[in-house]
Coordinates of N, CA and C in Angstrom, one line a residue:
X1 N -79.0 128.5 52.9 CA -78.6 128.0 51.6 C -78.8 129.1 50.5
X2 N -80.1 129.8 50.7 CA -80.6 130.8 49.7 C -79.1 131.7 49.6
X3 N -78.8 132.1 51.2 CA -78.1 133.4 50.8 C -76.9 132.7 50.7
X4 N -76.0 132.0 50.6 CA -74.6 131.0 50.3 C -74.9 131.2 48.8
X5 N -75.9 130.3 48.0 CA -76.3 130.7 46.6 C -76.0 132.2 45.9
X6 N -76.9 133.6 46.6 CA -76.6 134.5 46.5 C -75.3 135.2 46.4
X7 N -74.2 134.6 47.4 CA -72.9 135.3 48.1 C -72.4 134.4 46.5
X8 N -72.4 132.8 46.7 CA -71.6 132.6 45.1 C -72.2 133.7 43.6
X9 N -73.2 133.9 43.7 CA -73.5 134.9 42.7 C -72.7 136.1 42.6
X10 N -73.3 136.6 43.5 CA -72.1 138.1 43.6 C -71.3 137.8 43.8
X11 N -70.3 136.8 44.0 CA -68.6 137.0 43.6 C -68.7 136.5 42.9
X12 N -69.0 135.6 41.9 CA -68.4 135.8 40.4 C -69.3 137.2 39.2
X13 N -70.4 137.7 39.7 CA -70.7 138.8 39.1 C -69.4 139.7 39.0
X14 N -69.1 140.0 40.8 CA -67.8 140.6 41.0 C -66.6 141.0 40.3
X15 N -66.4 139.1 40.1 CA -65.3 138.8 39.8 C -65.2 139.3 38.1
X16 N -66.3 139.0 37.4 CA -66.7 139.2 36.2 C -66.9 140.7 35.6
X17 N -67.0 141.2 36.9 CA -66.9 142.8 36.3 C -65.4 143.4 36.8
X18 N -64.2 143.3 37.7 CA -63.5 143.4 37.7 C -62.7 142.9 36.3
X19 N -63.0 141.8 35.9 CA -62.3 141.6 34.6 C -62.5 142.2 33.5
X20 N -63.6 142.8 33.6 CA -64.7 143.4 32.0 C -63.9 144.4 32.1
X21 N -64.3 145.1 33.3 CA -64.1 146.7 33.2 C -62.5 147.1 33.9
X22 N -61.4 146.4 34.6 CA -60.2 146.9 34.7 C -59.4 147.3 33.2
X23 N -59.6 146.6 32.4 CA -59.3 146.8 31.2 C -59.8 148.0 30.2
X24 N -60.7 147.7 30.2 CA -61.8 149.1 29.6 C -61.8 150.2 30.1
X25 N -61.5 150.5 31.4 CA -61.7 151.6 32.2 C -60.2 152.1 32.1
X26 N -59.2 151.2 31.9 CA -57.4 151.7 32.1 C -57.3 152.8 30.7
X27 N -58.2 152.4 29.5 CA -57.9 153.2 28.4 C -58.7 154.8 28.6
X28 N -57.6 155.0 27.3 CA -58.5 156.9 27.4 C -59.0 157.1 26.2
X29 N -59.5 155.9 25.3 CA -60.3 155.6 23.7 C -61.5 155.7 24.1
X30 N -62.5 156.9 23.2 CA -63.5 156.9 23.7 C -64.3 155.6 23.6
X31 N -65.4 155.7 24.3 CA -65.7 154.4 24.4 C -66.8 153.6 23.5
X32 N -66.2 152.5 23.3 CA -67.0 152.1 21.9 C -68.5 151.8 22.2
X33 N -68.8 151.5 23.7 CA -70.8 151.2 24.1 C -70.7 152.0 24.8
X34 N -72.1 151.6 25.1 CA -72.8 151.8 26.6 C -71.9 151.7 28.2
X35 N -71.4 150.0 27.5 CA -70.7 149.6 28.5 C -69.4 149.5 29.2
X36 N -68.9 150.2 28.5 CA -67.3 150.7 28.6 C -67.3 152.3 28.6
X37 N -67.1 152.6 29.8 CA -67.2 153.9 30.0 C -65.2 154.3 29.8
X38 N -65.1 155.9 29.7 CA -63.6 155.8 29.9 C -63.6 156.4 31.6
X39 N -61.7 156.1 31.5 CA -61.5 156.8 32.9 C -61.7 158.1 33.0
X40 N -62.0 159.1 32.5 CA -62.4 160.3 32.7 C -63.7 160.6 33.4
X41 N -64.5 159.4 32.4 CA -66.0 159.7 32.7 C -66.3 159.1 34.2
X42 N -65.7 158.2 34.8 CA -65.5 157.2 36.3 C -64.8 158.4 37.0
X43 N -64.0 159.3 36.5 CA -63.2 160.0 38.0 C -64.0 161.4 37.8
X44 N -65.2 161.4 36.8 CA -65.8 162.7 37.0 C -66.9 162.2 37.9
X45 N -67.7 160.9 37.5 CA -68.3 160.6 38.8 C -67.9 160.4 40.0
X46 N -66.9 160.4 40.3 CA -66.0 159.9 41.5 C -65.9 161.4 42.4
X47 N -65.5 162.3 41.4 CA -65.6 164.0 41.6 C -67.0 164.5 42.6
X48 N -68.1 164.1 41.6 CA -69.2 164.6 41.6 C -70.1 163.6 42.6
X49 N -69.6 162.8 43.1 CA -70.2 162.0 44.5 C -71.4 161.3 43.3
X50 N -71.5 160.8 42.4 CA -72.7 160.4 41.6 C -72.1 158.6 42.1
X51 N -71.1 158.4 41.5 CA -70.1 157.1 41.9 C -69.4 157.1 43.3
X52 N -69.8 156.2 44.3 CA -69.1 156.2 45.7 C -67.7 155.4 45.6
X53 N -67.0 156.1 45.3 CA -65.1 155.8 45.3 C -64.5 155.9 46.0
X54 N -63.7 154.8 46.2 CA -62.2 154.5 47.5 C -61.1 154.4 46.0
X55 N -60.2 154.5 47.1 CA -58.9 154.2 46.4 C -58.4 153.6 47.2
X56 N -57.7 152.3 46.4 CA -57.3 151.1 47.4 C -56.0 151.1 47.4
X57 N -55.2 150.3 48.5 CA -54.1 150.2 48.2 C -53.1 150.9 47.3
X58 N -53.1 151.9 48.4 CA -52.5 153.2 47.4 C -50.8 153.1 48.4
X59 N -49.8 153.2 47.4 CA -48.3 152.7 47.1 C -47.6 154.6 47.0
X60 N -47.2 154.8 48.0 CA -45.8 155.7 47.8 C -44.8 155.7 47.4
X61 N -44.2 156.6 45.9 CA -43.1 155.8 45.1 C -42.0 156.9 46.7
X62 N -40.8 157.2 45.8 CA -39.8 157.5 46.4 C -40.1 159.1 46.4
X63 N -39.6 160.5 47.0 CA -39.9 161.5 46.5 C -38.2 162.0 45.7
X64 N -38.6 163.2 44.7 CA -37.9 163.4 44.2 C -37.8 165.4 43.7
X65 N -36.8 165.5 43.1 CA -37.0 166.5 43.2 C -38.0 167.3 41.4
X66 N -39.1 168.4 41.4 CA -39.6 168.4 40.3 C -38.7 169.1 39.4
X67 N -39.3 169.9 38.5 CA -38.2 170.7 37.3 C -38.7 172.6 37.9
X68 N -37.3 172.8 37.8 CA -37.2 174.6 38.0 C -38.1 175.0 36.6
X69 N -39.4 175.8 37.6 CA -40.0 176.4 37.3 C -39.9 178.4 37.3
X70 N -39.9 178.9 36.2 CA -40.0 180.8 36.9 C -40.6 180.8 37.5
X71 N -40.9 181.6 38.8 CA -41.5 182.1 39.9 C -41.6 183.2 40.1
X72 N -40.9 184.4 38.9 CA -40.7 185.2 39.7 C -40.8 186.6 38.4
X73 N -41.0 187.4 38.6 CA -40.9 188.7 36.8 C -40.0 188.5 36.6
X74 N -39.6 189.3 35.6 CA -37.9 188.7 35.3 C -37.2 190.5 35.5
X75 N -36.1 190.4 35.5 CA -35.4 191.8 35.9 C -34.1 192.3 34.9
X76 N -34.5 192.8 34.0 CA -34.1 193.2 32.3 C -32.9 194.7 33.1
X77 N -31.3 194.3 32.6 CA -30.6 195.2 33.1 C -30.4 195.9 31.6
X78 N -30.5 197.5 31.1 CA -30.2 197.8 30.2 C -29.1 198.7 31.1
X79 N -28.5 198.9 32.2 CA -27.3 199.5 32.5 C -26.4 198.9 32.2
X80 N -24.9 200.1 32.6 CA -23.6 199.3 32.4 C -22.8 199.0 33.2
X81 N -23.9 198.7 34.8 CA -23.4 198.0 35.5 C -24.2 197.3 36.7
X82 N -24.2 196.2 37.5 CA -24.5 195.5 38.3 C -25.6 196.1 38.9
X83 N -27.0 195.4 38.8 CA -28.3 195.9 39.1 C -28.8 194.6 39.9
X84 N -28.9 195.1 40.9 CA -29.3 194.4 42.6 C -30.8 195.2 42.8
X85 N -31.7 193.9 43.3 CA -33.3 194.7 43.5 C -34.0 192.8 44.0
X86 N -34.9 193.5 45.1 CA -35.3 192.5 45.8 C -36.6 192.3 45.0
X87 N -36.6 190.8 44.9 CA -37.8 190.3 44.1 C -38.4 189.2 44.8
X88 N -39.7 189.6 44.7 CA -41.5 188.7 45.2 C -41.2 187.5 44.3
X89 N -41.5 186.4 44.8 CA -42.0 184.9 43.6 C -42.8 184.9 44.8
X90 N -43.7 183.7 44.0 CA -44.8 183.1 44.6 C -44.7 182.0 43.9
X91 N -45.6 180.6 44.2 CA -45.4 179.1 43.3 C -46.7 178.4 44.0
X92 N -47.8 177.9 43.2 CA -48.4 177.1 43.6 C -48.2 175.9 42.6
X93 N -48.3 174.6 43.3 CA -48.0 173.2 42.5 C -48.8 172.2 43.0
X94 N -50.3 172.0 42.2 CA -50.8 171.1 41.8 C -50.8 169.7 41.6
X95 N -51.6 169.0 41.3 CA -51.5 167.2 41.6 C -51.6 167.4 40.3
X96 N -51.6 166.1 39.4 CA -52.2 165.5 38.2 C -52.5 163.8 38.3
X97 N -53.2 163.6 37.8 CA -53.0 161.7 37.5 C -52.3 161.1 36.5
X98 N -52.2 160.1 36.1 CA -51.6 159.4 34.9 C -52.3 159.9 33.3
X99 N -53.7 160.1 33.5 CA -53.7 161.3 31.9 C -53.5 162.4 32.1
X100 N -52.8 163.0 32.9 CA -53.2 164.4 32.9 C -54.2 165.0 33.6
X101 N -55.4 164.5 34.1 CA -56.1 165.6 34.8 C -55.9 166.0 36.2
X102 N -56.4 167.4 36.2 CA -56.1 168.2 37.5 C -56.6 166.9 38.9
X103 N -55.9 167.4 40.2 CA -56.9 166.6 40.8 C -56.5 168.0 41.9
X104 N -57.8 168.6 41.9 CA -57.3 170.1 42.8 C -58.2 170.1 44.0
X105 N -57.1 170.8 45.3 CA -57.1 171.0 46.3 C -59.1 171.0 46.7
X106 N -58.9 170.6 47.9 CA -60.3 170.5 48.7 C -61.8 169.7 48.0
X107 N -61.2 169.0 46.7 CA -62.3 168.4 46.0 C -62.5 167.0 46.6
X108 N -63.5 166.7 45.6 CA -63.9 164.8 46.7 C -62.5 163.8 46.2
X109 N -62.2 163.8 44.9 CA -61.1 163.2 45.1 C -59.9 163.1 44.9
X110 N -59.4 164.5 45.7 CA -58.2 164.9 46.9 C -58.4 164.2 48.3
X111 N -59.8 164.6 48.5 CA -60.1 164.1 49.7 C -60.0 162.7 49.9
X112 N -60.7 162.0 49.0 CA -60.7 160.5 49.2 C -58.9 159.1 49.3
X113 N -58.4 160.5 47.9 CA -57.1 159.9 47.7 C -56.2 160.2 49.6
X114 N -56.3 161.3 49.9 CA -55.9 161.9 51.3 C -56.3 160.4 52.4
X115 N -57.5 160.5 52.5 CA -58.4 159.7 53.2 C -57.5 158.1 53.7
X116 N -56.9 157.7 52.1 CA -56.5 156.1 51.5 C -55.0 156.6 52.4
X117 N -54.1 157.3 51.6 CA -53.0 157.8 52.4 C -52.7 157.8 53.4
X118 N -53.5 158.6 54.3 CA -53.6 158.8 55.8 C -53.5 157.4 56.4
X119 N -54.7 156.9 55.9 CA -54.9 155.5 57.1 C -53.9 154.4 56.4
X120 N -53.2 154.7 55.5 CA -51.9 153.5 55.2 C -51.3 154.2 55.5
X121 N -50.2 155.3 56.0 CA -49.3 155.5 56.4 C -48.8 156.3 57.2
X122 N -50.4 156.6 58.0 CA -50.7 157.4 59.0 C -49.3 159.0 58.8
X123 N -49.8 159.5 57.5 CA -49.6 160.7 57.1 C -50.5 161.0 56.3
X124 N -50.8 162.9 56.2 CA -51.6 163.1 55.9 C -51.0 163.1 53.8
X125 N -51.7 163.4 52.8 CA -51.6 163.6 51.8 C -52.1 165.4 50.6
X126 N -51.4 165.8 50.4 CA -51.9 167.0 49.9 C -52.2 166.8 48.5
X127 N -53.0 167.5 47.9 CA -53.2 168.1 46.6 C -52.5 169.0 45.8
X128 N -52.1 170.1 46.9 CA -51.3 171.3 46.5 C -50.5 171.8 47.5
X129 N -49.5 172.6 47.2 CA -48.9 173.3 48.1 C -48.5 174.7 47.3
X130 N -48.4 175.7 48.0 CA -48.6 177.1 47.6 C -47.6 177.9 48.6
X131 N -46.5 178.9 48.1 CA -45.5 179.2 48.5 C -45.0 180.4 48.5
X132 N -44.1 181.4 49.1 CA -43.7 182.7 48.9 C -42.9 183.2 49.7
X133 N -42.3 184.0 48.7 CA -41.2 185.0 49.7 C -40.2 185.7 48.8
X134 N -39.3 186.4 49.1 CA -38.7 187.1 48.3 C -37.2 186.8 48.4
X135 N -36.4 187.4 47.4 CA -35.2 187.3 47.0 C -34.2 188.2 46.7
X136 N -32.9 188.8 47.0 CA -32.5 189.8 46.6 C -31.4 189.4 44.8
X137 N -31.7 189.7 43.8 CA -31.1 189.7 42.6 C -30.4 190.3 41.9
X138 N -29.4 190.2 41.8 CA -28.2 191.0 40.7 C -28.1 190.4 39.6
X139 N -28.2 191.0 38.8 CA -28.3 190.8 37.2 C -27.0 191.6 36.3
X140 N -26.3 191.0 35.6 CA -25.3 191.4 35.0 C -25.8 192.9 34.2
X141 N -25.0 193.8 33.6 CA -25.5 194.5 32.4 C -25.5 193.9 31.1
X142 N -26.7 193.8 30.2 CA -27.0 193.4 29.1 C -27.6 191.8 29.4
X143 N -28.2 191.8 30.7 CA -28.7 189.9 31.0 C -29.8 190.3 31.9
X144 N -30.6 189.2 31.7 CA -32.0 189.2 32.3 C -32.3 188.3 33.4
X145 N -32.7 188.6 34.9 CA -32.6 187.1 35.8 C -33.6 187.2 36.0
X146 N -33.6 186.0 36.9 CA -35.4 185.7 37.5 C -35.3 185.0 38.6
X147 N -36.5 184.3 39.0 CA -36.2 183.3 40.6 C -36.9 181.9 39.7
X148 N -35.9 180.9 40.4 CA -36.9 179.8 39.6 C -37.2 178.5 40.7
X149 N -38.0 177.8 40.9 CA -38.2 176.9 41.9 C -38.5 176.0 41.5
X150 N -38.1 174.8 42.3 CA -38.5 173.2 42.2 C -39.1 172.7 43.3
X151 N -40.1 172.0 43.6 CA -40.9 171.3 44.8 C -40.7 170.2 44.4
X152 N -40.5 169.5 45.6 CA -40.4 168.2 46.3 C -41.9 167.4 45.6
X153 N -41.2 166.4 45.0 CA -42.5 165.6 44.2 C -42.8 164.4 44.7
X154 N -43.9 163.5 44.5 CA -43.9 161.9 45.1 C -45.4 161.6 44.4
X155 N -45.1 160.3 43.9 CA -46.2 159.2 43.1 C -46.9 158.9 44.1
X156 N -48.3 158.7 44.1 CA -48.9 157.7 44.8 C -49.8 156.6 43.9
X157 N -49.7 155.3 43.9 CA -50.5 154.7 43.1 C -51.1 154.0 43.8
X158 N -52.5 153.3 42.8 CA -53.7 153.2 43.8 C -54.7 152.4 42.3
X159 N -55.4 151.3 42.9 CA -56.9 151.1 42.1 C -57.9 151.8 42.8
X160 N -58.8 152.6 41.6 CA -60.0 153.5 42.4 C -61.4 152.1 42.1
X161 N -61.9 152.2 42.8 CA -62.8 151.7 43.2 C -64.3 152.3 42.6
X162 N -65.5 152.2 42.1 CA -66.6 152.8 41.8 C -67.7 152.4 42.1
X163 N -68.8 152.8 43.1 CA -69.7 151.9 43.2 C -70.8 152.8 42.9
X164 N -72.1 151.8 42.0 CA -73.1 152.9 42.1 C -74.3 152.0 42.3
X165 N -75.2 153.0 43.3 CA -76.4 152.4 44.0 C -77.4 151.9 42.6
X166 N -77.5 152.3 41.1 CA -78.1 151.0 40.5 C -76.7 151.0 38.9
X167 N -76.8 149.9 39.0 CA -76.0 149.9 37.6 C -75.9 150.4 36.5
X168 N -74.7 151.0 36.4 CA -74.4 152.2 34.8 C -73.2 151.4 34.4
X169 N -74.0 151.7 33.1 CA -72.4 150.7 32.2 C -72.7 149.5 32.2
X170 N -74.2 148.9 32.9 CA -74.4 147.4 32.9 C -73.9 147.1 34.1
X171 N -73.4 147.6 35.1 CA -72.2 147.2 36.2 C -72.6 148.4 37.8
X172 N -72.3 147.4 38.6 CA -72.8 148.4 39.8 C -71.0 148.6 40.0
X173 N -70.3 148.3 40.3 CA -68.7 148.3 40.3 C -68.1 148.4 38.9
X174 N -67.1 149.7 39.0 CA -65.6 149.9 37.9 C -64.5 149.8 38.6
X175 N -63.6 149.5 38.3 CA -62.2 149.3 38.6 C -61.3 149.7 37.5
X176 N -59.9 151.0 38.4 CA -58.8 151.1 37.0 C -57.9 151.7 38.2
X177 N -56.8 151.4 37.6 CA -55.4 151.8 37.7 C -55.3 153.3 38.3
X178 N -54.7 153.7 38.9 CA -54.5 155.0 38.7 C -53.1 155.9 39.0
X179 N -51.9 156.3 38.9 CA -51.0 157.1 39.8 C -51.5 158.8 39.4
X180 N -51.3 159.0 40.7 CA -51.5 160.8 40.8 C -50.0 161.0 41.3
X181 N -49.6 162.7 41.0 CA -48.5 163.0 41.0 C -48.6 164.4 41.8
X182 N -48.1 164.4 43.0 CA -48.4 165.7 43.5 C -47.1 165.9 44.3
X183 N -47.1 167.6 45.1 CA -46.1 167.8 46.2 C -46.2 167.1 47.1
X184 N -45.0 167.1 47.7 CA -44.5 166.8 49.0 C -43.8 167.1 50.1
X185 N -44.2 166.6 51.6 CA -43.7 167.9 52.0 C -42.1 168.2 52.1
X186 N -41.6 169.6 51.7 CA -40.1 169.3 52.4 C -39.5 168.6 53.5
X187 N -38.9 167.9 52.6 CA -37.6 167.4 53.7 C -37.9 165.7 53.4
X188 N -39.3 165.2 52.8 CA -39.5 164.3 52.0 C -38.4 163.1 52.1
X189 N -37.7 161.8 52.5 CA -37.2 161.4 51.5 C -35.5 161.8 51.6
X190 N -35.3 162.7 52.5 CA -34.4 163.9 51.9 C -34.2 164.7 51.3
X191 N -35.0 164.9 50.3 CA -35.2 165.5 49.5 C -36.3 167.3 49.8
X192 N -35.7 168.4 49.6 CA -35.4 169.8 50.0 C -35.9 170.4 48.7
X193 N -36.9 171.5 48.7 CA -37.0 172.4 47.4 C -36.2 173.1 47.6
X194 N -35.9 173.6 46.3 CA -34.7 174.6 45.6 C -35.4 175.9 45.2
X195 N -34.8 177.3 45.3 CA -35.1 178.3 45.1 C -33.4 178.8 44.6
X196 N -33.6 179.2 43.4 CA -32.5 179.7 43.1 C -32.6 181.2 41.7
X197 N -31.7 181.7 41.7 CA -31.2 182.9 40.9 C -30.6 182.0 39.5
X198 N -31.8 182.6 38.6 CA -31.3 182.4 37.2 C -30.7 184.0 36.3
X199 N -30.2 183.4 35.3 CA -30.3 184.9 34.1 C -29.6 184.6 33.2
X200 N -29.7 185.2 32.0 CA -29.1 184.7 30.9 C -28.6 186.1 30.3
X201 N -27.8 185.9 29.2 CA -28.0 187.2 27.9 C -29.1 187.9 27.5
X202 N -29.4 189.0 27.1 CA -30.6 189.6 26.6 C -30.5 189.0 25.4
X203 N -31.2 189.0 24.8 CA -31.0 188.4 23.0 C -31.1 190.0 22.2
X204 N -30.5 189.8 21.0 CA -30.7 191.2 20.4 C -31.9 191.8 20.4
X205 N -33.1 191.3 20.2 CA -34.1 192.1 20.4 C -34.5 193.1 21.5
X206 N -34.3 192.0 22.7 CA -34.7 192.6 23.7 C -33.5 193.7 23.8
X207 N -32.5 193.6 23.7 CA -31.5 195.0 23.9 C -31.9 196.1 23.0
X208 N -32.5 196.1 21.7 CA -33.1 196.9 21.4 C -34.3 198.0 22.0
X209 N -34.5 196.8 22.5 CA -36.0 197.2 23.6 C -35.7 198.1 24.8
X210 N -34.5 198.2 24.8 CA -33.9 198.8 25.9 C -34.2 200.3 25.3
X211 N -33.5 200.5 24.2 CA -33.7 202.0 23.7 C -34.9 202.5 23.5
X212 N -35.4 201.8 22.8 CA -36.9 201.7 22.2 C -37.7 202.2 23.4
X213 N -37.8 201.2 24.4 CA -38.8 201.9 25.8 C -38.0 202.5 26.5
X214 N -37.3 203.4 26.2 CA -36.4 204.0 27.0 C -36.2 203.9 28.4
X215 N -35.6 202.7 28.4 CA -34.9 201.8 29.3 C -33.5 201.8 29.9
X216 N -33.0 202.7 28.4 CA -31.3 202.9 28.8 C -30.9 203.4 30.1
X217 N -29.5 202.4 30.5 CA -29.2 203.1 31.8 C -30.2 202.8 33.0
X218 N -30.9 201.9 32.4 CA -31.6 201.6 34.2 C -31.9 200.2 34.0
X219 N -32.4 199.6 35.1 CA -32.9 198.2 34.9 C -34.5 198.1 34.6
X220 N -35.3 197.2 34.8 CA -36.6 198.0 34.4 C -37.4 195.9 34.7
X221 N -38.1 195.9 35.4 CA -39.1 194.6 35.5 C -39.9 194.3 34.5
X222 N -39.9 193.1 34.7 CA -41.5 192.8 33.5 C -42.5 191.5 33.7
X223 N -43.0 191.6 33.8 CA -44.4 191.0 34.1 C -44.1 189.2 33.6
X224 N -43.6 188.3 34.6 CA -44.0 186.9 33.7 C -45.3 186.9 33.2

């Protein structure tokens, strides 16, 4: 009977802190007490193994494709004619969550969010993906190209979970919202990264710059 008594206790303590804190913890206002921590301060404990965190029921949106990013120096033609030269990109692409923060490769919660992934959709989940190779580029005379790439993207959303062995915040459990935004792998979905050849006009300055660093008549790289 004692422990029936107890088990009613802790689920409505439960239930009572799920209500307090799903709300309180969803915001990024610093926090007005003791007892309303923000979500930053919950997924730095969650980081730092202080707070024992799952992420529950974590939802795969659709994948898509991200936005062309430069990858690559860019290749400045001050000739007066068609300048061909094989160029290096590289691209690494990072996770984020719904404010903004990093959530980076091999930490506890990449791992954890991986962990929730895995065992719902028996696929694994990444943090990052990191990429390279090279390209051959022709750049008009008086125009500047470059390489620019887009990676395969996909939402995962999830409530994280927070438990700590004695109560912070007044509360041994936090609960909040979360979607993180990371790569995915090609072919996703259908969905394929893109690598492609950009270039534009020089703008008058930079054609200046041609004479100026004595540039004329040749092509000449430059450092993204």
């Amino acid at each position: 009977m004692k422990m029936n008594s107890a088990m009613r206790h802790g689920g409505r303590l439960l239930a009572m802190t799920v209500a307090a804190c799903g709300i309180a913890a969803a915001t990024t206002l610093p926090a007005a007490a003791e007892e309303q921590p923000t979500r930053e301060q919950l997924m730095a404990d969650c980081g730092s193994g202080e707070g024992k965190c799952t992420f529950n029921s974590p939802k795969l949106g659709d994948a898509y494709l991200g936005e062309f990013r430069q990858v690559s120096d860019s290749l400045f033609n001050c000739s007066t004619s068609d300048a061909t030269q094989s160029m290096t990109w590289n691209d690494t692409v990072g996770s984020t969550d719904s404010v903004g923060v990093s959530v980076t490769a091999g930490g506890k919660i990449a791992g954890i969010v991986d962990l929730s992934v895995t065992a719902s959709y028996s696929h694994s989940w990444s943090s990052t993906h990191s990429e390279s190779s090279s390209l051959n580029m022709t750049v008009k005379p008086g125009e500047v190209g470059w390489i620019s790439r887009a990676q395969v993207m996909q939402q995962v959303s999830g409530t994280w979970q927070t438990h700590y062995d004695s109560p912070k915040w007044d509360h041994y459990y936090w609960f909040f919202e979360d979607t993180i935004t990371g790569p995915a792998k090609n072919g996703t979905d259908g969905t394929s990264n893109a690598v492609v050849v950009k270039s534009r006009k020089m703008t008058a300055q930079e054609k200046k710059s041609c004479a100026a660093d004595a540039h004329t008549g040749r092509a000449f790289v430059q450092q993204r």
